[in-house]
GROMACS .gro file of C-alpha atoms in nm:
model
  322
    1UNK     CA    1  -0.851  -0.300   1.839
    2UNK     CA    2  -0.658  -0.351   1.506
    3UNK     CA    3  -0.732  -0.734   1.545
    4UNK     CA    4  -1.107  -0.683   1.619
    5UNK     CA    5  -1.166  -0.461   1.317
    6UNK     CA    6  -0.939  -0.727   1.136
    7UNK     CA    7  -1.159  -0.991   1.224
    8UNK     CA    8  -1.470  -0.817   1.137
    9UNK     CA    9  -1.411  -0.746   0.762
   10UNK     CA   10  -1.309  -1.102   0.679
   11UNK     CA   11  -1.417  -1.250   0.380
   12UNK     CA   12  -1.514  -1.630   0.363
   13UNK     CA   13  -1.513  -1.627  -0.001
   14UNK     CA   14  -1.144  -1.456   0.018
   15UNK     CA   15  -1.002  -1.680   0.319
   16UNK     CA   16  -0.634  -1.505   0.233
   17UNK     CA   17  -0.737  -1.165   0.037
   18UNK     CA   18  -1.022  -1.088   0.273
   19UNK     CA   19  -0.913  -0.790   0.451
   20UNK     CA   20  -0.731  -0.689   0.124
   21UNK     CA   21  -1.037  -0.709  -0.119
   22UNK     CA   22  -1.230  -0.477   0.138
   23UNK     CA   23  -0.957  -0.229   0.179
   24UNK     CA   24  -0.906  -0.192  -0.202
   25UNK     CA   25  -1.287  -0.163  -0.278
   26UNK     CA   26  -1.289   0.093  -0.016
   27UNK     CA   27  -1.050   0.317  -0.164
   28UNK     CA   28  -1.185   0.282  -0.538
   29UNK     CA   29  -0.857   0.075  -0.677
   30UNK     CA   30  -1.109  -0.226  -0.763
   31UNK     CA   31  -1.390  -0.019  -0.924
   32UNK     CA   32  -1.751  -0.126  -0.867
   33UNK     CA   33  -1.978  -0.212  -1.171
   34UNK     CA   34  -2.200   0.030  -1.093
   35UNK     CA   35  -2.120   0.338  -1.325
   36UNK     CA   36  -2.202   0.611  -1.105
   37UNK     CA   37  -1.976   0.487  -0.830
   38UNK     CA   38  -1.704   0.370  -1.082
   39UNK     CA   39  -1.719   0.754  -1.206
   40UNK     CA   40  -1.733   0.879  -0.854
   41UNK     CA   41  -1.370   0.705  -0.775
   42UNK     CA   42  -1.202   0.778  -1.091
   43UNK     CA   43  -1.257   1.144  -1.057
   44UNK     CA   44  -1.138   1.144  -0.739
   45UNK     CA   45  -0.841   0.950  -0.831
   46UNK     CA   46  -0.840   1.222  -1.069
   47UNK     CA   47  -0.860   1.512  -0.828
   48UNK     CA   48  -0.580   1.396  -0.660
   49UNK     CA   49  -0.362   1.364  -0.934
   50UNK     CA   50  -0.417   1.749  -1.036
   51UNK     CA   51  -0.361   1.814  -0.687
   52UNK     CA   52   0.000   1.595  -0.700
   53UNK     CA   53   0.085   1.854  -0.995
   54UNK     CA   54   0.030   2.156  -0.770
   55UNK     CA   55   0.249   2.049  -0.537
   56UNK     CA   56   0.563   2.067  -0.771
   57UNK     CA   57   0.397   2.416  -0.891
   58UNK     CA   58   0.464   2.543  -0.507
   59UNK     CA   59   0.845   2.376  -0.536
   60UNK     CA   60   0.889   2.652  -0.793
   61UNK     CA   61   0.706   2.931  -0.640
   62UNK     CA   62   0.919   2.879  -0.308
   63UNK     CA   63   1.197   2.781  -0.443
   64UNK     CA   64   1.437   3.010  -0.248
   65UNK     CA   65   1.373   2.896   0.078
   66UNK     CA   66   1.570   2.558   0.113
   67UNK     CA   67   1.398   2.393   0.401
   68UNK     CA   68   1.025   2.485   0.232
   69UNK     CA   69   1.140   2.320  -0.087
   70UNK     CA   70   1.294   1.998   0.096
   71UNK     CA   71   0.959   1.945   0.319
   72UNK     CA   72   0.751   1.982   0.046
   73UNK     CA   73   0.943   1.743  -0.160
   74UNK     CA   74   0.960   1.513   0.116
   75UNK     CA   75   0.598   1.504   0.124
   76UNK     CA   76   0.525   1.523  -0.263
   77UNK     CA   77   0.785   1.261  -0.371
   78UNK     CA   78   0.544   1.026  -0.166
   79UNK     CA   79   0.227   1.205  -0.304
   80UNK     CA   80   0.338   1.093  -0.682
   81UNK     CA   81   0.383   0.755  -0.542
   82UNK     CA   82   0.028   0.731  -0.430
   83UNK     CA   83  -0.121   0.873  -0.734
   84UNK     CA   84   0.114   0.671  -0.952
   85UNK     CA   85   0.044   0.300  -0.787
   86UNK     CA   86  -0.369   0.389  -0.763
   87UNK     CA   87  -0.365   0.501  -1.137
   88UNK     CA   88  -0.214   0.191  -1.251
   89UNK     CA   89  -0.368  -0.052  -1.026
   90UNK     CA   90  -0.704   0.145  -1.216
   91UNK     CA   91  -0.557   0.137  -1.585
   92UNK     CA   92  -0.474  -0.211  -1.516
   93UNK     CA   93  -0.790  -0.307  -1.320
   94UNK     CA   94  -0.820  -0.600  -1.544
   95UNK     CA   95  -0.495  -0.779  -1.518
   96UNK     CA   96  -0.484  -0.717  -1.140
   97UNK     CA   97  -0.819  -0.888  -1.121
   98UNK     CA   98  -0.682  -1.202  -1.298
   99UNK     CA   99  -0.398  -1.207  -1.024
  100UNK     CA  100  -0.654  -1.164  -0.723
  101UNK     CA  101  -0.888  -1.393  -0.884
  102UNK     CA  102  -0.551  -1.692  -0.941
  103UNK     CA  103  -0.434  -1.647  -0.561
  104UNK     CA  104  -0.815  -1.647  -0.399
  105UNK     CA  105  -0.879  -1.949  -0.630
  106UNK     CA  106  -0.546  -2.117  -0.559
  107UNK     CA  107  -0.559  -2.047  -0.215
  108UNK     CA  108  -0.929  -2.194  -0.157
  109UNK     CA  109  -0.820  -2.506  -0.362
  110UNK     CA  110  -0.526  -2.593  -0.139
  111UNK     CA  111  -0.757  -2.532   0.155
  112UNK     CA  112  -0.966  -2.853   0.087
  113UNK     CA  113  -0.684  -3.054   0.069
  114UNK     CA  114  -0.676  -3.189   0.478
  115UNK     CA  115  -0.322  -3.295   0.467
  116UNK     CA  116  -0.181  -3.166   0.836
  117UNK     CA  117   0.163  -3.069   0.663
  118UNK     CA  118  -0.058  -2.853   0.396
  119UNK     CA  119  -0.270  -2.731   0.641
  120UNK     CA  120   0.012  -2.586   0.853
  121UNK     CA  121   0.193  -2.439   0.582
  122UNK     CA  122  -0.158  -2.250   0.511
  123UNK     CA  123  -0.226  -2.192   0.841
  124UNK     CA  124   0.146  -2.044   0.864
  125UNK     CA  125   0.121  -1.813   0.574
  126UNK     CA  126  -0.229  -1.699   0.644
  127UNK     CA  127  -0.130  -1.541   1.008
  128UNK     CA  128   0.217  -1.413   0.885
  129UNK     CA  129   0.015  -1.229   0.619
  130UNK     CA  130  -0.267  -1.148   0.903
  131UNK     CA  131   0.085  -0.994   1.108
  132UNK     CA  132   0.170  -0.800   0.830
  133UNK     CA  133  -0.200  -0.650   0.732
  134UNK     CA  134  -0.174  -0.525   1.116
  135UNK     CA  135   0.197  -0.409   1.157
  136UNK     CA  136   0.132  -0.200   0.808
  137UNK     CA  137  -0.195  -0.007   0.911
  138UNK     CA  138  -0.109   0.025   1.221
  139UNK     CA  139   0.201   0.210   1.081
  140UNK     CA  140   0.018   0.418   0.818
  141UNK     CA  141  -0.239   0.541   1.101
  142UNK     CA  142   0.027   0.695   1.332
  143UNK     CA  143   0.232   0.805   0.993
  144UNK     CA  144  -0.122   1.002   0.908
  145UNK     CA  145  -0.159   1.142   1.232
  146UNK     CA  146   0.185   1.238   1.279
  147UNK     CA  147   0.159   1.437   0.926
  148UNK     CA  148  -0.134   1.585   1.013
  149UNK     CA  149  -0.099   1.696   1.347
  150UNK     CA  150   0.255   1.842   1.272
  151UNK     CA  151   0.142   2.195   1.159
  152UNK     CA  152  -0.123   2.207   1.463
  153UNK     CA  153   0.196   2.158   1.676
  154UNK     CA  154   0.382   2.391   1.507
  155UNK     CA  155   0.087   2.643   1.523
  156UNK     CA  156   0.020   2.605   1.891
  157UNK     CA  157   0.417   2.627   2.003
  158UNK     CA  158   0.422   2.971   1.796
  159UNK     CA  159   0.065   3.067   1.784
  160UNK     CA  160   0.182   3.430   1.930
  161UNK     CA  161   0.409   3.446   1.588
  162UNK     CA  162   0.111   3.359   1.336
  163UNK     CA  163  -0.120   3.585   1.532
  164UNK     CA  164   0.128   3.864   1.464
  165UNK     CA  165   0.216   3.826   1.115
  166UNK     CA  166   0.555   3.727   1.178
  167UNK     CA  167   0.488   3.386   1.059
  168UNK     CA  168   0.270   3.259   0.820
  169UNK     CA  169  -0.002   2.991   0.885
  170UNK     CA  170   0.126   2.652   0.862
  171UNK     CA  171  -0.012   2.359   0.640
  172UNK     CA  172   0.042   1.973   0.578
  173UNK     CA  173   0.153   2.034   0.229
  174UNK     CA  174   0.287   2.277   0.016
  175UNK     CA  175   0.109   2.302  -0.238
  176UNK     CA  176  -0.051   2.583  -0.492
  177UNK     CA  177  -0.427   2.711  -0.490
  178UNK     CA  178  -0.599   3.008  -0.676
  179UNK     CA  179  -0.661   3.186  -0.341
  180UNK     CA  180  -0.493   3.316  -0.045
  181UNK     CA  181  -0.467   3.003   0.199
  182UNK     CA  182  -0.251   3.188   0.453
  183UNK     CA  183  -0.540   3.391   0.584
  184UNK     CA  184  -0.961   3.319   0.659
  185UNK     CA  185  -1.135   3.144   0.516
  186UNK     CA  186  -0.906   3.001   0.214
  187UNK     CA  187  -0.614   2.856   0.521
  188UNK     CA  188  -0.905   2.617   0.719
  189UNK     CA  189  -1.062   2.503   0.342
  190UNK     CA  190  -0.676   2.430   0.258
  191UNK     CA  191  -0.656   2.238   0.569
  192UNK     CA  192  -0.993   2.027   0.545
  193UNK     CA  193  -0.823   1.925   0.190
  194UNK     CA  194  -0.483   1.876   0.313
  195UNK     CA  195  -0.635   1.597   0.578
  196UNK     CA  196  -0.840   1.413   0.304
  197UNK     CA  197  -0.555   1.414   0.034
  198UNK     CA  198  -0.361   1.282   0.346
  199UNK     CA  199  -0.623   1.059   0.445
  200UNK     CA  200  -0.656   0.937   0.076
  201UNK     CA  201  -0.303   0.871   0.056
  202UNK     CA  202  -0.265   0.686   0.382
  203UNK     CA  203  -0.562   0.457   0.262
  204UNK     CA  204  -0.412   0.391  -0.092
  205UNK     CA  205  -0.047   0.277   0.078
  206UNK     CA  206  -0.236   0.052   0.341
  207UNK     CA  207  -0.398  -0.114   0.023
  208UNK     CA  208  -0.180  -0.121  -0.267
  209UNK     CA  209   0.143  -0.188   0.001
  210UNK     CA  210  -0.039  -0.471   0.180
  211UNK     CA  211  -0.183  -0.689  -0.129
  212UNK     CA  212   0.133  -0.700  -0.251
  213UNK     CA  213   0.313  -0.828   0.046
  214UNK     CA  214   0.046  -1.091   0.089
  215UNK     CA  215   0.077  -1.175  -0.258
  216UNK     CA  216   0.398  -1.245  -0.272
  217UNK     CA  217   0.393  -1.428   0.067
  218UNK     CA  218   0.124  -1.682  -0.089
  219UNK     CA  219   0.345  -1.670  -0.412
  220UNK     CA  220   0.544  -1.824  -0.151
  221UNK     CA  221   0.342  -2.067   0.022
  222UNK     CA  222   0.222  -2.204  -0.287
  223UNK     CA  223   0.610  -2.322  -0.355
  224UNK     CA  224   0.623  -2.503  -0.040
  225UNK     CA  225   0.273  -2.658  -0.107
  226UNK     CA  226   0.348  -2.771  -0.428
  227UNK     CA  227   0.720  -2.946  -0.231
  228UNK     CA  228   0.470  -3.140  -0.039
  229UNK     CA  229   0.287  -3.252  -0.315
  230UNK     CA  230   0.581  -3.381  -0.469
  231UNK     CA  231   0.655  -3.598  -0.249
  232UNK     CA  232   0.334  -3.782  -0.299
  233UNK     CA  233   0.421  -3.863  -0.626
  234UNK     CA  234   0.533  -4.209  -0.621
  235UNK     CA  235   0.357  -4.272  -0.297
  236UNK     CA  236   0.092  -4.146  -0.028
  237UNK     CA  237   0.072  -4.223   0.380
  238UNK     CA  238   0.376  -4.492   0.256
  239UNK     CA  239   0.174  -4.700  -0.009
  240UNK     CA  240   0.308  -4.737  -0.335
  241UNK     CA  241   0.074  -4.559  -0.614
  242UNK     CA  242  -0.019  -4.691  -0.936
  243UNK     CA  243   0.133  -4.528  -1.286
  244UNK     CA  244  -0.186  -4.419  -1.390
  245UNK     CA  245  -0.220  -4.197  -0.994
  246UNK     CA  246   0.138  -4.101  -1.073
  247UNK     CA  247   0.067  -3.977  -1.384
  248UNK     CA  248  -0.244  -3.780  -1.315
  249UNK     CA  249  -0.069  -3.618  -1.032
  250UNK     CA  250   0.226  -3.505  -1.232
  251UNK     CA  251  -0.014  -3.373  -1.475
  252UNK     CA  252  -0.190  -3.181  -1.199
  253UNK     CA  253   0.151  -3.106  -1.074
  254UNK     CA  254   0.288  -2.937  -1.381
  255UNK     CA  255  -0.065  -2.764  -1.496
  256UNK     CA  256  -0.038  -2.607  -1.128
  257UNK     CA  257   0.308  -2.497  -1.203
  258UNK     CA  258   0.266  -2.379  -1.499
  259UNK     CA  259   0.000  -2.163  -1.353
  260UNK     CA  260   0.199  -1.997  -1.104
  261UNK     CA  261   0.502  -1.931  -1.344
  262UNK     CA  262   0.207  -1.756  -1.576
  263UNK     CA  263   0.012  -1.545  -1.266
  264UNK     CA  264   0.391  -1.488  -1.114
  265UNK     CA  265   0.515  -1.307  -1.406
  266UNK     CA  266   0.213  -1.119  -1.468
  267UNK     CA  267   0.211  -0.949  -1.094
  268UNK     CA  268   0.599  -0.907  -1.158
  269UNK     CA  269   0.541  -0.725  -1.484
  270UNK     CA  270   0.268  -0.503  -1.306
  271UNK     CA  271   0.481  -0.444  -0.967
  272UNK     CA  272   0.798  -0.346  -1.122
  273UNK     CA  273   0.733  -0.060  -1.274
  274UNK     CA  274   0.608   0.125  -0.944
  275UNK     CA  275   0.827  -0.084  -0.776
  276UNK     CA  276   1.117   0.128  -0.950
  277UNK     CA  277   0.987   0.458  -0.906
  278UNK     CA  278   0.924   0.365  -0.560
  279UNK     CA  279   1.230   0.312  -0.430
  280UNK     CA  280   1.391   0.589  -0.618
  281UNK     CA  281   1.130   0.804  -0.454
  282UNK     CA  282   1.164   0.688  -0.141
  283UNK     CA  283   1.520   0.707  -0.142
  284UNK     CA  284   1.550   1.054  -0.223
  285UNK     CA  285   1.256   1.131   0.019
  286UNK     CA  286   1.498   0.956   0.290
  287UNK     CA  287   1.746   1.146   0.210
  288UNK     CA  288   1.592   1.531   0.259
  289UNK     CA  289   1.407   1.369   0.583
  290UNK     CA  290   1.752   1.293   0.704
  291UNK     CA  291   1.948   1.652   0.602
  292UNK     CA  292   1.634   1.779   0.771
  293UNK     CA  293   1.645   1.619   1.086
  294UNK     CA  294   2.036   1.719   1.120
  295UNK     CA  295   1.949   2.096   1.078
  296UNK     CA  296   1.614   2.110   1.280
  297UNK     CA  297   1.668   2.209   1.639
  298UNK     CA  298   1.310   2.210   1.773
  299UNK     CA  299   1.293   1.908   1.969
  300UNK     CA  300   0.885   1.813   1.863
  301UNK     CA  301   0.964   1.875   1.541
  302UNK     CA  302   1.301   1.653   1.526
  303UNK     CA  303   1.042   1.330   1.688
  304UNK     CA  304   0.811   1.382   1.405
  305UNK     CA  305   1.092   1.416   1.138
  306UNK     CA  306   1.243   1.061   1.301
  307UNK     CA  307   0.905   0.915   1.265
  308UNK     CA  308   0.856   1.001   0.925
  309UNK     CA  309   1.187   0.843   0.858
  310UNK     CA  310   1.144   0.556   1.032
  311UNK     CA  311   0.824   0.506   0.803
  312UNK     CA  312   1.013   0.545   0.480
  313UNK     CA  313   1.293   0.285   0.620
  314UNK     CA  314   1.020  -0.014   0.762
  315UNK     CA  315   0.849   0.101   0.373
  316UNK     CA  316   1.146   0.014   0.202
  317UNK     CA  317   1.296  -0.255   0.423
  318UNK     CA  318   0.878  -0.455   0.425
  319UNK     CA  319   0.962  -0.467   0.025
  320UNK     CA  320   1.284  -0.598   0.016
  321UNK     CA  321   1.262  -0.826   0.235
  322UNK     CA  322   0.928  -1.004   0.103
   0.00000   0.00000   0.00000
């Protein structure tokens, strides 16, 4: 099914950022020109930003109860994440567009070139970066529904408890509102929020995650390409070349390179400052999912904490490894 819906939103003017363009127009990080939708996606950035804050306001308010204060910073160390990589990639709209607009460009440029070793190393890169878009969302989705299923779970295995009083009514996040969300109506509007702030931030890690992965894939591929065309240098298909064909494609050679060095060093100086936060984040987040896990003894809830955990490790592990 993932493949299918792959398939279906490729681009043929993006043959490599296809799937990535459409995700990050989706979820406002490339803004449209149009002003009203540009303002629409901004304020919702916006909204959830405020909505990060009140999070850390609730760490506060509970701050007695231990395993309250780890779940909810389990779940908000992530949130400021989110709202952290889609505010930059929207303060820095225009020197991310100069780094999508270098790899499409560079990547439709080698394409015309019908050299079979070129064309496998493309054809190489392209699928592992296809592999990757899937593995990712596909990861994401079941993280999302795992997060959001986990209080209904909880709910229905002690629903006698909540009906009673003894409990109170159980959300996906912890997080501070101006009105009582433990009882009706205020705990279903918290809800319907809680899924589309989770929905929101499930959409902005499948696109900011996955264009960066690919990016640094092709960042790869276009090394190897430019190995092959090295080796034509001084020769092609085993003919000798003449100095002036030498020297136009060492010129071509070392304009491309210099190009890459320049677009390289531009995504690096964007990516590493989330990149930092991020893995501090996601360390620490690793850390209270594990302490959890030790000290939880339902069963359900001990599967869902593992999940979570095992999201946070293929996070980290999909970065450093790329």
């Amino acid at each position: 099914m993932i493949q299918s819906f792959i398939t279906s939103i490729e681009d043929p003017q993006r043959p490599l950022l296809g799937p990535n363009y459409w995700i990050l127009k989706k979820m406002g990080l490339v803004l449209s020109k149009n002003p009203l939708n540009k303002a629409f996606y901004i304020i919702v950035h916006e909204i959830v930003t405020v909505f990060v804050i009140t999070q850390y306001i609730e760490v506060y308010v509970i701050k007695s109860d231990l395993d309250q204060v780890l779940t909810n910073l389990k779940i908000s160390m992530l949130s400021i994440v989110c709202v952290v990589k889609a505010n930059t990639f929207v303060f820095w709209q225009h020197s991310w567009g100069e780094v999508i607009e270098y790899v499409t460009q560079a990547d439709k440029y080698e394409r015309e070139d019908t050299n079979v070793e070129k064309t496998q190393i493309l054809d190489s890169y392209t699928e592992y970066c296809r592999r990757v878009i899937r593995f990712y969302w596909t990861l994401v989705f079941i993280t999302f529904i795992s997060v959001i299923s986990t209080p209904l779970i909880k709910y229905l295995s002690s629903q006698e408890a909540f009906n009673n009083g003894t409990e109170l009514f159980p959300h996906i996040f912890s997080s501070w509102v101006p009105f009582d969300k433990y009882s009706f109506p205020g705990n279903w509007i918290t809800v319907i929020c809680h899924v589309l702030f989770c929905a929101y931030g499930g959409g902005i890690m499948a696109a900011y995650d996955t264009i960066i992965m690919v990016i640094m894939v092709f960042f790869g591929g276009k090394l190897q390409l430019l190995r092959e065309r090295c080796k034509a240098i001084f020769s092609c298909n085993g003919l000798t070349v003449s100095d002036e064909q030498a020297y136009r494609t060492i010129r071509e050679l070392h304009k491309t390179h210099v190009l890459l060095m320049k677009y390289s060093r531009l995504f690096n100086s964007l990516l590493s400052p989330v990149m930092f936060l991020y893995v501090v984040m996601c360390s620490l987040m690793l850390c209270a999912s594990a302490f959890q896990l030790t000290t939880e003894t339902n069963t359900t809830q001990k599967v869902l904490m593992a999940e979570y955990l095992i999201f946070g490790v293929a996070q980290l592990f999909m970065f450093c490894w790329h």
